[in-house]
Short mmCIF file of C-alpha atoms in Angstrom, two decimals:
data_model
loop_
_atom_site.label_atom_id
_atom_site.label_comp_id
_atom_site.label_asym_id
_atom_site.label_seq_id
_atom_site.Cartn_x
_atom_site.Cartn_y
_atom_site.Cartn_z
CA UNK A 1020 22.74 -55.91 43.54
CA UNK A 1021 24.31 -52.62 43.13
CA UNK A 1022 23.07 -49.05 42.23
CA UNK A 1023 22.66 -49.34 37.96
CA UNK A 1024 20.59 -52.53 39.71
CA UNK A 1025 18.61 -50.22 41.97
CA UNK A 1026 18.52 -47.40 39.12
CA UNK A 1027 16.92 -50.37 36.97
CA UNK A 1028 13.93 -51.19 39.05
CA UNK A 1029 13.53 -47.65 39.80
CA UNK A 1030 12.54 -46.77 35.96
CA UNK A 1031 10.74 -50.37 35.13
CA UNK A 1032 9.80 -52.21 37.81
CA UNK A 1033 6.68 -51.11 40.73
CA UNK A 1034 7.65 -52.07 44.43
CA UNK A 1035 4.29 -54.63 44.62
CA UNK A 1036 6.18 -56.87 41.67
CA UNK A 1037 9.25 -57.67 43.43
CA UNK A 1038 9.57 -61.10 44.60
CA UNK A 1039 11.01 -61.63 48.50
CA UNK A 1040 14.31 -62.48 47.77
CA UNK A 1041 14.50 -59.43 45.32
CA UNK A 1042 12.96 -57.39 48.35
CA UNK A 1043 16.21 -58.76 49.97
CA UNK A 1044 19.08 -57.85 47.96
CA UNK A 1045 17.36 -54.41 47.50
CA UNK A 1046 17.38 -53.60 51.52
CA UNK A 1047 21.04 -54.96 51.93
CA UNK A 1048 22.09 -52.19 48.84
CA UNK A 1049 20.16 -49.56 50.43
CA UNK A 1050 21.23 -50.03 53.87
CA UNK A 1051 25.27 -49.16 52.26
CA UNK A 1052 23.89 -46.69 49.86
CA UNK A 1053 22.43 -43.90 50.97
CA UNK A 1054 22.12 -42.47 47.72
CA UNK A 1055 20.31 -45.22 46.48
CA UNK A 1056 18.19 -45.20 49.85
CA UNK A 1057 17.05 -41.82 49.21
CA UNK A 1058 15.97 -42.21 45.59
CA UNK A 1059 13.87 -45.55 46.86
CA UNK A 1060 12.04 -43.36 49.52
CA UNK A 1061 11.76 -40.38 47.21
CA UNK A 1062 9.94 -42.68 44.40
CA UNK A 1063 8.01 -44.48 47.32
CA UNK A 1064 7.02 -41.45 48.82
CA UNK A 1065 6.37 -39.25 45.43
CA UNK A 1066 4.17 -42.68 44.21
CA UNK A 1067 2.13 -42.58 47.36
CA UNK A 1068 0.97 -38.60 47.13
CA UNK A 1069 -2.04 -39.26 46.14
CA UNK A 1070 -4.08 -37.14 48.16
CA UNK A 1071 -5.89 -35.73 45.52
CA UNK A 1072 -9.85 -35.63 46.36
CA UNK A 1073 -11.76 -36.24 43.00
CA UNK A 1074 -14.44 -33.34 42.71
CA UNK A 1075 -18.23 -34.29 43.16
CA UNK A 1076 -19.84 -34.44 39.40
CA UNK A 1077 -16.39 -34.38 37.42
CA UNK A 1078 -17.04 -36.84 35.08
CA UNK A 1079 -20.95 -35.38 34.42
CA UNK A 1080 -19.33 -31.58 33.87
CA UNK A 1081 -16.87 -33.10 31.40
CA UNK A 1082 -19.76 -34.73 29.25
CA UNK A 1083 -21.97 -31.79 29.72
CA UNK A 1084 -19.33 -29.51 28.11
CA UNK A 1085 -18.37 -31.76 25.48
CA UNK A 1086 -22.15 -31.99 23.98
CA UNK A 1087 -22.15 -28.60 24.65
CA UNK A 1088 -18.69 -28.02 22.55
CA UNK A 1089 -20.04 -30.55 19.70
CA UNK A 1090 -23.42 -28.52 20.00
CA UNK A 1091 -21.67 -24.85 18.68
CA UNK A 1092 -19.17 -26.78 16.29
CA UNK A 1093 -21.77 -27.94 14.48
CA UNK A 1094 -23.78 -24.66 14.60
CA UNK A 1095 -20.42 -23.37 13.33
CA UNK A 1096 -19.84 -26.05 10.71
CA UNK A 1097 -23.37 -25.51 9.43
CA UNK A 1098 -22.23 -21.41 8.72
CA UNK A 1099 -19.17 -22.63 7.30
CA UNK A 1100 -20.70 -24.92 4.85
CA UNK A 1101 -23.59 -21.70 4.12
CA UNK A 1102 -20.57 -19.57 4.01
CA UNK A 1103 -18.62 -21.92 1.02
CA UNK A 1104 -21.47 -22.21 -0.56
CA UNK A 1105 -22.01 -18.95 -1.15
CA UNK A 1106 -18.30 -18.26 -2.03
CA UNK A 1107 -17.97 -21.40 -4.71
CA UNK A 1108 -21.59 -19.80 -6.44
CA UNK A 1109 -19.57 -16.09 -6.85
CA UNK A 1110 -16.42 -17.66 -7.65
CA UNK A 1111 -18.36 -19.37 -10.63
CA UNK A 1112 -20.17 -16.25 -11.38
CA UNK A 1113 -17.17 -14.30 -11.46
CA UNK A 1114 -15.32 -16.72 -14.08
CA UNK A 1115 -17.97 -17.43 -16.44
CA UNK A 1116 -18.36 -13.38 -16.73
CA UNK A 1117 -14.83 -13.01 -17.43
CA UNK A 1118 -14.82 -16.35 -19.77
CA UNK A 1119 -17.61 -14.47 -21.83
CA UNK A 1120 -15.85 -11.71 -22.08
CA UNK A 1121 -12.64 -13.25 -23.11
CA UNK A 1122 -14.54 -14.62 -26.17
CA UNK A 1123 -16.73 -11.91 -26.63
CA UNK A 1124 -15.12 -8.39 -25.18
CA UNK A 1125 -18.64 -7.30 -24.48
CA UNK A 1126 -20.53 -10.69 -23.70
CA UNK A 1127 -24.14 -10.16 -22.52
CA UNK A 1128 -24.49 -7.50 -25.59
CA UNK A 1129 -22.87 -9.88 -28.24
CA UNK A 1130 -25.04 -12.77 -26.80
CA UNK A 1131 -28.40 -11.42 -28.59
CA UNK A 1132 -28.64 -10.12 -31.99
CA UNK A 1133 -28.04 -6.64 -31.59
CA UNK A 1134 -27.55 -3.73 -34.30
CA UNK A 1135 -23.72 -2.52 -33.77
CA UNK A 1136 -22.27 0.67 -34.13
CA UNK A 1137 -19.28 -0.18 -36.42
CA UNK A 1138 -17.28 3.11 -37.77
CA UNK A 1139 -16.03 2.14 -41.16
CA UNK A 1140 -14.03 4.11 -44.12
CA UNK A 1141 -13.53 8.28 -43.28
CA UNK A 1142 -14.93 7.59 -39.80
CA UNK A 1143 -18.39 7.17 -41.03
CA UNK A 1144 -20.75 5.02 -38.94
CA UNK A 1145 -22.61 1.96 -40.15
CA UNK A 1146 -25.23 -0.24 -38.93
CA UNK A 1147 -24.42 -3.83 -38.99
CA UNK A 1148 -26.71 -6.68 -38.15
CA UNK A 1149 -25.03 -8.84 -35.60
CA UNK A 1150 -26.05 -12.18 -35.03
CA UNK A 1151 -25.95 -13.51 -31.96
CA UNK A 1152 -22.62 -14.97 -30.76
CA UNK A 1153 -21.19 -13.76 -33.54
CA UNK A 1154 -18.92 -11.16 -34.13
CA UNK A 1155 -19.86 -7.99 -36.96
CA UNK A 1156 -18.26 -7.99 -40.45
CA UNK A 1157 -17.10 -5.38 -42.35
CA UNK A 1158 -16.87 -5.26 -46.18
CA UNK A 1159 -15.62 -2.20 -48.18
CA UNK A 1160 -12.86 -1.30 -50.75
CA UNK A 1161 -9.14 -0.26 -50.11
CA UNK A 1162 -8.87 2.81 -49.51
CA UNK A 1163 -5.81 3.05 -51.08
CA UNK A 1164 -7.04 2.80 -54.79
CA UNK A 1165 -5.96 -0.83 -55.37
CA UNK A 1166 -9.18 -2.55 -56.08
CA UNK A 1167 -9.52 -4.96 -53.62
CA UNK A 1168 -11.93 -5.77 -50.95
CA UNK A 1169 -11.04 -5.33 -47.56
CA UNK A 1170 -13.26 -7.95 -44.90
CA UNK A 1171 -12.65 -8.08 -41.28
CA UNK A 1172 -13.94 -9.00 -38.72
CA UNK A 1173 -14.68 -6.02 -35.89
CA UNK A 1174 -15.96 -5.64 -32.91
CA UNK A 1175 -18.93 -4.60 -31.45
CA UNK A 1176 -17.60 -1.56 -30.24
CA UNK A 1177 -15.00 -0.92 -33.06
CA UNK A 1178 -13.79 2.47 -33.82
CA UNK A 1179 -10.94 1.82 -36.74
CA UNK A 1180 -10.39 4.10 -39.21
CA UNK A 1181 -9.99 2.86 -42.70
CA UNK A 1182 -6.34 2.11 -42.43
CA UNK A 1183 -6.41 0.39 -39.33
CA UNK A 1184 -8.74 -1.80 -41.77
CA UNK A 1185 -6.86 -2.39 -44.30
CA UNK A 1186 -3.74 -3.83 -41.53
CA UNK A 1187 -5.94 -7.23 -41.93
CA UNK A 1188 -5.41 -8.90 -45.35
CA UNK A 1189 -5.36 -5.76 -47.77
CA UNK A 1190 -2.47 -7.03 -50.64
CA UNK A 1191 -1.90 -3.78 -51.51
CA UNK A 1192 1.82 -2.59 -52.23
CA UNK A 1193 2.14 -0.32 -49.78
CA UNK A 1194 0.55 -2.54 -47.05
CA UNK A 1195 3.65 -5.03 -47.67
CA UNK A 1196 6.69 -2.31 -47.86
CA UNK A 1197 6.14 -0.05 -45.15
CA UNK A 1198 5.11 -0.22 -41.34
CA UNK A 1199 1.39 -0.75 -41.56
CA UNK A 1200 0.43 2.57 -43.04
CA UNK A 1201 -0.87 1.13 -46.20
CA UNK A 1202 -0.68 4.53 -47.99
CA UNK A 1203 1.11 5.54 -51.24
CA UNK A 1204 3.57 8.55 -50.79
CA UNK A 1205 2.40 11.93 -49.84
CA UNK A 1206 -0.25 10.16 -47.72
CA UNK A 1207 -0.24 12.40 -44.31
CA UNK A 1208 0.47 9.91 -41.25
CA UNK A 1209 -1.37 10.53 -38.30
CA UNK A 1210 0.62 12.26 -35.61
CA UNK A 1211 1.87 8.51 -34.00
CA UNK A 1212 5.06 7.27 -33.54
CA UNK A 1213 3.90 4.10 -35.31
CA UNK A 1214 3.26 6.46 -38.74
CA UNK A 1215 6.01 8.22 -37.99
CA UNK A 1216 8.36 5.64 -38.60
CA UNK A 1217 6.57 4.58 -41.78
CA UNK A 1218 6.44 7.65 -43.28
CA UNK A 1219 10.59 7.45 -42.46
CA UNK A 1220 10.44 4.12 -44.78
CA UNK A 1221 8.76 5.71 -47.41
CA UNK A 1222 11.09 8.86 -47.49
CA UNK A 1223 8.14 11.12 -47.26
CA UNK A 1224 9.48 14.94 -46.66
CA UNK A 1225 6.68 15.92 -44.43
CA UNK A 1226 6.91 13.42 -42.23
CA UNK A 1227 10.89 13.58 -42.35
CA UNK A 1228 10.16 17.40 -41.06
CA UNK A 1229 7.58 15.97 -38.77
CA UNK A 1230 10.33 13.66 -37.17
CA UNK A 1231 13.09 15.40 -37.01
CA UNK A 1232 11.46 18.13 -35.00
CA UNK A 1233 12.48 17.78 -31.81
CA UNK A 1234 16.02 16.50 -32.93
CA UNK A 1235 19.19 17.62 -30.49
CA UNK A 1236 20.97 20.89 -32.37
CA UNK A 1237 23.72 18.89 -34.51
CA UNK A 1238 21.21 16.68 -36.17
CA UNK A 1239 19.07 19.14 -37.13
CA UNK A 1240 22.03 21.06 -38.68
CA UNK A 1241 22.29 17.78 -40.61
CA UNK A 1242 18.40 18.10 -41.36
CA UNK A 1243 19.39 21.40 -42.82
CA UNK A 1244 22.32 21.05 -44.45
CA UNK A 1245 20.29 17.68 -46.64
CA UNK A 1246 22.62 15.57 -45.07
CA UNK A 1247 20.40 12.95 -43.41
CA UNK A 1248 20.44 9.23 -44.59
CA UNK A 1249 16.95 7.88 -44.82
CA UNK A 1250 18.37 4.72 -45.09
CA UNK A 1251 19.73 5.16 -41.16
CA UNK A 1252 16.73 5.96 -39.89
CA UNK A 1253 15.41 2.72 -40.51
CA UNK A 1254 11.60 1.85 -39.01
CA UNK A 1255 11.84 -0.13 -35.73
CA UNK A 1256 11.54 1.24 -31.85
CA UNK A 1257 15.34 0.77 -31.04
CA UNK A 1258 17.12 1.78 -34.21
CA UNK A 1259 16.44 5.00 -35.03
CA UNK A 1260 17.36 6.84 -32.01
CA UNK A 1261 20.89 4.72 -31.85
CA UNK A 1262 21.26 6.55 -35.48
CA UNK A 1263 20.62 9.87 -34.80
CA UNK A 1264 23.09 9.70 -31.58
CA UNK A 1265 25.75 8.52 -34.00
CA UNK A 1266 25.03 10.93 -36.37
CA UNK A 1267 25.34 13.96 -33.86
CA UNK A 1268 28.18 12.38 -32.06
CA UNK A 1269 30.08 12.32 -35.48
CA UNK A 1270 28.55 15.86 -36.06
CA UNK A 1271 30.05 17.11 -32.94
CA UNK A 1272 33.30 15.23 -33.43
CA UNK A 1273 33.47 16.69 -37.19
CA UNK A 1274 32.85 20.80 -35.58
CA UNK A 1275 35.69 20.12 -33.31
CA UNK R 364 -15.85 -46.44 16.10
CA UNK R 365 -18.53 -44.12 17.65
CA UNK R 366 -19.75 -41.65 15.42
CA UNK R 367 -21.27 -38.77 17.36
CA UNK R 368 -19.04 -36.80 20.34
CA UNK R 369 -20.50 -37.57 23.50
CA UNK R 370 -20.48 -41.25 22.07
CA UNK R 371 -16.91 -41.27 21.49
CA UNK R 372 -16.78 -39.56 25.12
CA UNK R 373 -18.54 -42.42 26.90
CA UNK R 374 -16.41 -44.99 24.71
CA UNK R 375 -13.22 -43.85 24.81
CA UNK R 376 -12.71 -40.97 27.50
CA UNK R 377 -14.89 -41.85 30.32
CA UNK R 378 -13.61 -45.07 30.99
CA UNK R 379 -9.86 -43.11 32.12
CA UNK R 380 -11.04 -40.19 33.34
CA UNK R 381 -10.37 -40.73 36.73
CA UNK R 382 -6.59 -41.98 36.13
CA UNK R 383 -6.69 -38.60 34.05
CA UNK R 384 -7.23 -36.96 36.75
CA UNK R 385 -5.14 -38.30 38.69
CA UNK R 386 -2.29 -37.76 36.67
CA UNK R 387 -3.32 -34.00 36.30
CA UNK R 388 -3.49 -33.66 39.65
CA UNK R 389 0.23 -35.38 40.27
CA UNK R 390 1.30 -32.71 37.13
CA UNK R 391 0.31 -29.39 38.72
CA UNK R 392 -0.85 -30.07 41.94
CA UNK R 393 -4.00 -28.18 41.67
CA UNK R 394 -7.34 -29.85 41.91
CA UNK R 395 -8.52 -26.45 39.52
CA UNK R 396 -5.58 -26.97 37.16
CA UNK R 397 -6.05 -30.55 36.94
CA UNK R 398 -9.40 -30.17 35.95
CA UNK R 399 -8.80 -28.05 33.64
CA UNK R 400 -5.90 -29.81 32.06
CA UNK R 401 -8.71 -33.01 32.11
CA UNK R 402 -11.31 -30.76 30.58
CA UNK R 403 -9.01 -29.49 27.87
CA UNK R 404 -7.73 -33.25 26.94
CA UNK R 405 -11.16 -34.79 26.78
CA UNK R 406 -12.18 -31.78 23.84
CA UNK R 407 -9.04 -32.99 22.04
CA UNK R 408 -10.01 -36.54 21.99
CA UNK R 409 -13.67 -36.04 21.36
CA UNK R 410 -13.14 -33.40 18.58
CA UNK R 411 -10.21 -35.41 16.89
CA UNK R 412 -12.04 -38.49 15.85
CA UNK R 413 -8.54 -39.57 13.90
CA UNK R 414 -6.53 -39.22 16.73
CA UNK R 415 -8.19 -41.05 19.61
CA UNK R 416 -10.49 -43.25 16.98
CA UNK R 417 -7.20 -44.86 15.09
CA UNK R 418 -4.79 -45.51 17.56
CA UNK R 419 -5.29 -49.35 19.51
CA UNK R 420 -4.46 -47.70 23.21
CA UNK R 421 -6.59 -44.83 23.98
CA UNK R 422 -4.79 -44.50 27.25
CA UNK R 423 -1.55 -43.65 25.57
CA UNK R 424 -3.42 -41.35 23.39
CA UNK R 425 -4.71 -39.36 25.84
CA UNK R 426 -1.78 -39.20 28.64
CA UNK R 427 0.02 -38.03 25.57
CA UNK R 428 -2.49 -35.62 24.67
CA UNK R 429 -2.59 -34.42 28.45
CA UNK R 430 1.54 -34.02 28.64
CA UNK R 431 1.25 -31.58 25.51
CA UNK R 432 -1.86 -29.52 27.10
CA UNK R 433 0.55 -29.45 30.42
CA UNK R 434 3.57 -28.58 28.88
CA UNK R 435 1.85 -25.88 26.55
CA UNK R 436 -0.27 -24.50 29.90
CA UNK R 437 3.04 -24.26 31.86
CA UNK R 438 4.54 -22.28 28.91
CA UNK R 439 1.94 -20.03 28.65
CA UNK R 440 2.09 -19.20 32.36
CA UNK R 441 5.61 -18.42 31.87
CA UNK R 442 5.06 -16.00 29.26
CA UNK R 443 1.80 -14.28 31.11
CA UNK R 444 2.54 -10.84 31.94
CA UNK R 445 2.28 -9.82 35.71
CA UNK R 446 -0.15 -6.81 36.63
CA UNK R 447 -0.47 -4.78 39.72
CA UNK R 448 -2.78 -5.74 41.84
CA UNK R 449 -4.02 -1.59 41.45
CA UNK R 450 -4.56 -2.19 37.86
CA UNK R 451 -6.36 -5.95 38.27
CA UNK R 452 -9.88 -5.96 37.81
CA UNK R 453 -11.75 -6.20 41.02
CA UNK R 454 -13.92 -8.87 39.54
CA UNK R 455 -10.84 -10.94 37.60
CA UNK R 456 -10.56 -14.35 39.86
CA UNK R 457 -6.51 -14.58 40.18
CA UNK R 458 -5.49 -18.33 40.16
CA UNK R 459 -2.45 -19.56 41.62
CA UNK R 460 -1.13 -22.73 40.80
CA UNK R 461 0.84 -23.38 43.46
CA UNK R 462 -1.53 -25.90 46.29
CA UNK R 463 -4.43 -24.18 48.20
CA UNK R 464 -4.12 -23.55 52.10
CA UNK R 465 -6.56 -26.22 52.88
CA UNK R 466 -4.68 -28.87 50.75
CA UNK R 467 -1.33 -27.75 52.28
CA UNK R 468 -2.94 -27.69 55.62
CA UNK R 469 -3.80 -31.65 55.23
CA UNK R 470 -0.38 -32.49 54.41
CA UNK R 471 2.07 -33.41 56.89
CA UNK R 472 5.63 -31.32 56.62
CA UNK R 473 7.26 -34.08 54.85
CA UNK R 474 4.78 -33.93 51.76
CA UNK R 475 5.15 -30.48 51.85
CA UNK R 476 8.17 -30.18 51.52
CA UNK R 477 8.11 -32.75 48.72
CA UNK R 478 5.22 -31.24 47.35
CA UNK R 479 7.50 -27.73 47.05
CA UNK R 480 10.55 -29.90 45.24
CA UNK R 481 8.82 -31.25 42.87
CA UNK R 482 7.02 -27.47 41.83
CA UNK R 483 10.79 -26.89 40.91
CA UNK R 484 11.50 -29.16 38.06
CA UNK R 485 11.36 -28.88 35.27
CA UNK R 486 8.32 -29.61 33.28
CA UNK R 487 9.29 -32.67 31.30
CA UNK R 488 10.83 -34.04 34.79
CA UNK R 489 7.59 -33.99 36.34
CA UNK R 490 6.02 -35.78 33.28
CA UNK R 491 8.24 -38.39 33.84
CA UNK R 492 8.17 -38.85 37.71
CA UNK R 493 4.42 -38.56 37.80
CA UNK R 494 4.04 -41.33 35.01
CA UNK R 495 6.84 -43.64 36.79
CA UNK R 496 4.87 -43.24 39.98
CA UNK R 497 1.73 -44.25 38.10
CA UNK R 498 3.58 -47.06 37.69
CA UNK R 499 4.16 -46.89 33.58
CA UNK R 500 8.03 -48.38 33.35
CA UNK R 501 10.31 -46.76 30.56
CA UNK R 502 8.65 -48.90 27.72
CA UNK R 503 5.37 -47.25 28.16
CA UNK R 504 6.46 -44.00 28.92
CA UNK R 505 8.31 -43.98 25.51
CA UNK R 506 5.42 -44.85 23.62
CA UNK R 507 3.31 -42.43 25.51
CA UNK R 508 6.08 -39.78 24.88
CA UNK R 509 7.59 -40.65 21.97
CA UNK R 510 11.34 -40.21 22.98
CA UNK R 511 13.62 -42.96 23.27
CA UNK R 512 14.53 -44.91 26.39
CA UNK R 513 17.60 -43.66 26.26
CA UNK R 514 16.90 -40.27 26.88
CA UNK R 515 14.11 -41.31 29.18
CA UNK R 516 16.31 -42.68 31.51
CA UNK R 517 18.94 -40.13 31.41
CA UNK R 518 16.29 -37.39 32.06
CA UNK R 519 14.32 -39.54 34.85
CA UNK R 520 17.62 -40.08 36.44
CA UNK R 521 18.26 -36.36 36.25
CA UNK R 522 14.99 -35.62 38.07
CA UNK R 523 15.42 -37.82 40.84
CA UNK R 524 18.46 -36.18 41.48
CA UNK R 525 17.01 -32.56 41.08
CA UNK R 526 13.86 -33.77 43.48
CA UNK R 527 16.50 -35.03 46.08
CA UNK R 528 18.44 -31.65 45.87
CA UNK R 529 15.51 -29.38 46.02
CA UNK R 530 14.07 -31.51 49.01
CA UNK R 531 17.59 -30.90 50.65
CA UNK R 532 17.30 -27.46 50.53
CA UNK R 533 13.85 -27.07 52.15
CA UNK R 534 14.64 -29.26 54.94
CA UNK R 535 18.65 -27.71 55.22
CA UNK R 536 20.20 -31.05 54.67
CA UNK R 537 23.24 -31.22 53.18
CA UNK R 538 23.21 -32.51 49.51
CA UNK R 539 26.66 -33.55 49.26
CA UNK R 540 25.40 -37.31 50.49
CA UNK R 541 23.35 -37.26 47.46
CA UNK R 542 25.84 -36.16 44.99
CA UNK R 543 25.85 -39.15 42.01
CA UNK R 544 28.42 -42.31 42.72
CA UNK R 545 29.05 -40.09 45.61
CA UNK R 546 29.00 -43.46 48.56
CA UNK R 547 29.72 -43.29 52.56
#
């Protein structure tokens, strides 16, 4: 027997389980090991501190408090539930309004048949029948003196003019050259950048002027000296700014 | 497996409730404590149906349960601010967890001082001595812990020697005797 020995039955094995002649060879170690001795009697005597007095009723006060605890969790789980309920019937609400009007822009009005207001050519207002979960129709010539008949479908609450119209199937030449204006030349564009690019790619003076207004000093003394190049100013967001730099960065270059 | 909570409290909780006890009481040394530490494991198993319900030894279960409500308590005392006794509430009880004067009283110096040595280890020490002394050997008290034997044994062996030098220095004994492989 020596002290991993003694260490041994200290972690696994209780003193009531050893055997007499284990009891034996454990007394002769301890009587030449004093460290071993103590960490017997400290186990022995730590094991045997049981002093503790168990309170009167501790087992009852432990039951009462569980019911009591299952008692308010399922008060609380009952809210809960209430609560989800409540939450998922919203939720659903909430997602079959914005479903509706998804498909419909204005649902609960385009569910019934309803009379629309629907502005049509010159910004005059029409009446049109609108059947339920359908969307209004329009029908009326081009505006631009082609011939054919322009038919869209708008919305309830549609306010187009006659040449946002015609941007929906209208075969008309000038619908297929320019940027969406769908007017022949010396047709005024609205004051937007998006007709003030296609008046650009129709080469329409007015609109030219109209552009170049607020152009830095050595462009416009292009603008007046006839020199600009309708074919740089070419319709699209992101080209015809890069051109007019260039241009006045030449300008400049050229005055020095 | 008992459906309702006070069932699963008669089936699987009263049965070791006064070993629970016991072992709370051999944790913190407080009869209030313990009780507490009891109180708190027996919600656990009654309010965790899959913990308590699915495992084969309910005993484990719950001494685990009742190390990680110890260890967590002790923590949280650590961390608990102090306040003046000016600025206390009158009517706030203060708890101490060290032993009450009448259970110190009915101790004899010996257990006192043992009492007071084993306050000073260190919390996963005192897991292991008190679950030794309940007379769980390493095999159990890795599956109740879940660390290896190993490390069991390394720490147990650690906290006898920590026990022996704090019980030195309340009784003034030197500890070189008790120093490891240390033999006269």
């Amino acid at each position: 027997m020596n002290c991993s020995d003694i260490a041994e039955t200290l972690d696994n094995r209780n003193v009531e389980e050893l055997g007499t002649s284990e009891r034996r060879d454990i007394e002769a170690h301890l009587a030449a090991c004093p460290t071993c001795a103590r960490d017997w009697e400290l186990h022995k005597a730590f094991s045997a501190l049981t002093d503790m007095q168990e309170p009167a009723g501790f087992p009852a006060d432990c039951r009462a408090l569980i019911a009591a605890g299952a008692d308010r969790s399922q008060r609380v789980r009952s809210r809960l539930v209430l609560i989800g309920v409540f939450a998922a019937v919203a939720a659903a609400a909430a997602m079959l309004t914005a479903t509706l009007w998804q498909q419909e822009r204005i649902p609960l009005a385009a569910v019934q048949d309803t009379v629309a207001p629907v502005s049509v050519s010159g910004g005059a207002m029409a009446q049109i029948a609108v059947p339920a979960g359908q969307k209004p129709t329009v029908t009326e010539p081009c505006s631009g003196g082609c011939g054919n008949t322009l038919e869209r479908t708008c919305e309830v609450h549609c306010t187009c003019a006659a040449s946002e119209l015609q941007r929906n199937g209208c075969s008309h030449a000038g619908e297929r050259r320019g940027n969406r204006c769908g007017q022949q030349s010396g047709h005024q564009a609205p004051e937007s950048s998006r007709h003030q690019r296609a008046a650009v790619a129709s080469g329409v003076e007015a609109d030219r002027r109209r552009l170049c207004r607020n152009l830095p000093e050595p462009a416009r003394r292009l603008r007046d000296q006839n020199q600009w190049r309708h074919g740089h100013a070419r319709p699209g967001f992101f080209r015809w700014p890069v051109c007019l730099r260039t241009e006045a960065r030449r300008t400049n270059a050229e005055g020095r | 497996m008992p459906d309702s909570t006070t069932d699963r409290f008669d089936t699987l909780v009263a049965p070791h409730l006064r070993m629970l006890l016991r072992v709370a009481y051999r944790l913190v040394r407080n009869t209030s404590d313990a009780q507490d530490l009891v109180q708190d494991t027996c919600i656990a198993a009654c309010e965790n149906p899959a913990g308590i319900g699915a495992t084969e030894h309910p005993v484990r279960w719950l001494l685990n349960v009742l190390n990680r409500r110890f260890v967590d308590r002790t923590r949280r005392q650590k961390r608990a601010s102090f306040v003046g006794l000016e600025e206390a509430d009158a009517a706030t009880q203060l708890v101490c967890g060290q032993p009450g004067p009448e259970e110190l009283l009915s101790r004899s110096d010996a257990e006192r001082a043992l009492i007071q040595a084993y306050l000073k280890l260190e919390d996963a020490q005192r897991t292991l001595l008190v679950l030794r002394a309940e007379g769980y050997d390493l095999t159990e008290i890795e599956l109740i812990t879940g660390l290896p034997k190993e490390v069991l044994r390394a720490r147990l062996h650690r906290a006898r020697r920590s026990l022996a030098r704090h019980m030195d220095e309340q009784t003034g004994a030197t500890p070189a005797a008790l120093r490891i492989g240390s033999k006269t």
